[in-house]
Amino acid sequence: LEDLRELDEGEETYRQAINSKPDLAAAHSDLCATLQKIYRSKEAEVSCNRAIAFTPVLAEANSDLGITLIELSRLEEAVTLND
């Protein structure tokens, strides 16, 4: 329960950072990772894509997007992500 509370707080922190600075790729990437941990894969995909849109070479966001696509059973997209 404590871990879930920390994830909720983390989500809120990242959303506040994004509201303050919408082009902050790291905040979108961190939000993506947090959403993955609470099984909100569709929302995580959106956050990962936003992070990549602002900073295409952000390794963590690209990796997290691949994991998210796998969780969404979109294996073909995950495999060809970095082609």
PDB file of C-alpha atoms in Angstrom:
ATOM      1  CA  LEU A   1       0.000   0.000   0.000  1.00  0.00           C
ATOM      2  CA  GLU A   2       2.856   2.349   0.811  1.00  0.00           C
ATOM      3  CA  ASP A   3       4.462   1.667  -2.579  1.00  0.00           C
ATOM      4  CA  LEU A   4       1.193   2.512  -4.326  1.00  0.00           C
ATOM      5  CA  ARG A   5       0.987   5.785  -2.400  1.00  0.00           C
ATOM      6  CA  GLU A   6       4.535   6.637  -3.488  1.00  0.00           C
ATOM      7  CA  LEU A   7       3.643   5.912  -7.111  1.00  0.00           C
ATOM      8  CA  ASP A   8       0.555   8.120  -6.840  1.00  0.00           C
ATOM      9  CA  GLU A   9       2.679  10.911  -5.384  1.00  0.00           C
ATOM     10  CA  GLY A  10       5.263  10.422  -8.114  1.00  0.00           C
ATOM     11  CA  GLU A  11       2.578  10.616 -10.787  1.00  0.00           C
ATOM     12  CA  GLU A  12       1.291  13.863  -9.335  1.00  0.00           C
ATOM     13  CA  THR A  13       4.817  15.310  -9.130  1.00  0.00           C
ATOM     14  CA  TYR A  14       5.560  14.474 -12.777  1.00  0.00           C
ATOM     15  CA  ARG A  15       2.221  15.895 -13.910  1.00  0.00           C
ATOM     16  CA  GLN A  16       2.954  19.135 -12.038  1.00  0.00           C
ATOM     17  CA  ALA A  17       6.371  19.332 -13.685  1.00  0.00           C
ATOM     18  CA  ILE A  18       4.757  18.805 -17.098  1.00  0.00           C
ATOM     19  CA  ASN A  19       2.168  21.498 -16.375  1.00  0.00           C
ATOM     20  CA  SER A  20       4.978  23.898 -15.491  1.00  0.00           C
ATOM     21  CA  LYS A  21       7.157  22.949 -18.443  1.00  0.00           C
ATOM     22  CA  PRO A  22       5.250  20.921 -21.070  1.00  0.00           C
ATOM     23  CA  ASP A  23       8.356  20.214 -23.171  1.00  0.00           C
ATOM     24  CA  LEU A  24      10.304  18.605 -20.311  1.00  0.00           C
ATOM     25  CA  ALA A  25      11.021  15.215 -21.849  1.00  0.00           C
ATOM     26  CA  ALA A  26      12.408  13.712 -18.649  1.00  0.00           C
ATOM     27  CA  ALA A  27       9.149  14.367 -16.788  1.00  0.00           C
ATOM     28  CA  HIS A  28       7.135  12.693 -19.564  1.00  0.00           C
ATOM     29  CA  SER A  29       9.545   9.754 -19.481  1.00  0.00           C
ATOM     30  CA  ASP A  30       9.350   9.432 -15.699  1.00  0.00           C
ATOM     31  CA  LEU A  31       5.562   9.655 -15.847  1.00  0.00           C
ATOM     32  CA  CYS A  32       5.596   6.865 -18.437  1.00  0.00           C
ATOM     33  CA  ALA A  33       7.653   4.628 -16.149  1.00  0.00           C
ATOM     34  CA  THR A  34       5.368   5.371 -13.206  1.00  0.00           C
ATOM     35  CA  LEU A  35       2.236   4.613 -15.205  1.00  0.00           C
ATOM     36  CA  GLN A  36       3.768   1.313 -16.344  1.00  0.00           C
ATOM     37  CA  LYS A  37       4.252   0.267 -12.735  1.00  0.00           C
ATOM     38  CA  ILE A  38       0.550   0.722 -12.014  1.00  0.00           C
ATOM     39  CA  TYR A  39      -0.521  -1.056 -15.209  1.00  0.00           C
ATOM     40  CA  ARG A  40      -1.846   1.986 -17.038  1.00  0.00           C
ATOM     41  CA  SER A  41      -0.151   1.037 -20.295  1.00  0.00           C
ATOM     42  CA  LYS A  42      -2.198   3.155 -22.690  1.00  0.00           C
ATOM     43  CA  GLU A  43      -1.457   6.298 -20.689  1.00  0.00           C
ATOM     44  CA  ALA A  44       2.178   5.241 -20.393  1.00  0.00           C
ATOM     45  CA  GLU A  45       2.397   4.962 -24.175  1.00  0.00           C
ATOM     46  CA  VAL A  46       1.172   8.549 -24.564  1.00  0.00           C
ATOM     47  CA  SER A  47       3.747   9.824 -22.064  1.00  0.00           C
ATOM     48  CA  CYS A  48       6.576   7.885 -23.706  1.00  0.00           C
ATOM     49  CA  ASN A  49       5.642   9.230 -27.122  1.00  0.00           C
ATOM     50  CA  ARG A  50       5.590  12.783 -25.783  1.00  0.00           C
ATOM     51  CA  ALA A  51       9.023  12.328 -24.221  1.00  0.00           C
ATOM     52  CA  ILE A  52      10.391  10.980 -27.499  1.00  0.00           C
ATOM     53  CA  ALA A  53       8.780  13.810 -29.463  1.00  0.00           C
ATOM     54  CA  PHE A  54      10.724  16.337 -27.382  1.00  0.00           C
ATOM     55  CA  THR A  55      13.970  14.341 -27.126  1.00  0.00           C
ATOM     56  CA  PRO A  56      14.140  11.501 -29.674  1.00  0.00           C
ATOM     57  CA  VAL A  57      17.404  10.113 -28.292  1.00  0.00           C
ATOM     58  CA  LEU A  58      16.113   9.725 -24.734  1.00  0.00           C
ATOM     59  CA  ALA A  59      17.057   6.077 -24.167  1.00  0.00           C
ATOM     60  CA  GLU A  60      14.809   5.508 -21.159  1.00  0.00           C
ATOM     61  CA  ALA A  61      11.699   6.722 -22.993  1.00  0.00           C
ATOM     62  CA  ASN A  62      12.474   4.562 -26.018  1.00  0.00           C
ATOM     63  CA  SER A  63      13.049   1.521 -23.824  1.00  0.00           C
ATOM     64  CA  ASP A  64       9.894   2.179 -21.803  1.00  0.00           C
ATOM     65  CA  LEU A  65       7.886   2.598 -24.991  1.00  0.00           C
ATOM     66  CA  GLY A  66       9.075  -0.815 -26.183  1.00  0.00           C
ATOM     67  CA  ILE A  67       8.059  -2.397 -22.881  1.00  0.00           C
ATOM     68  CA  THR A  68       4.707  -0.634 -22.991  1.00  0.00           C
ATOM     69  CA  LEU A  69       4.013  -1.845 -26.526  1.00  0.00           C
ATOM     70  CA  ILE A  70       4.783  -5.400 -25.422  1.00  0.00           C
ATOM     71  CA  GLU A  71       2.380  -4.999 -22.482  1.00  0.00           C
ATOM     72  CA  LEU A  72      -0.248  -3.855 -24.982  1.00  0.00           C
ATOM     73  CA  SER A  73       0.421  -6.986 -27.104  1.00  0.00           C
ATOM     74  CA  ARG A  74       1.827  -4.885 -29.935  1.00  0.00           C
ATOM     75  CA  LEU A  75       4.952  -6.964 -30.412  1.00  0.00           C
ATOM     76  CA  GLU A  76       5.546  -6.084 -34.057  1.00  0.00           C
ATOM     77  CA  GLU A  77       5.679  -2.371 -33.217  1.00  0.00           C
ATOM     78  CA  ALA A  78       7.969  -3.005 -30.256  1.00  0.00           C
ATOM     79  CA  VAL A  79      10.395  -5.019 -32.392  1.00  0.00           C
ATOM     80  CA  THR A  80      10.589  -2.405 -35.139  1.00  0.00           C
ATOM     81  CA  LEU A  81      10.665   0.586 -32.788  1.00  0.00           C
ATOM     82  CA  ASN A  82      14.253   1.621 -33.460  1.00  0.00           C
ATOM     83  CA  ASP A  83      14.510   0.685 -37.121  1.00  0.00           C
TER      84      ASP A  83
END
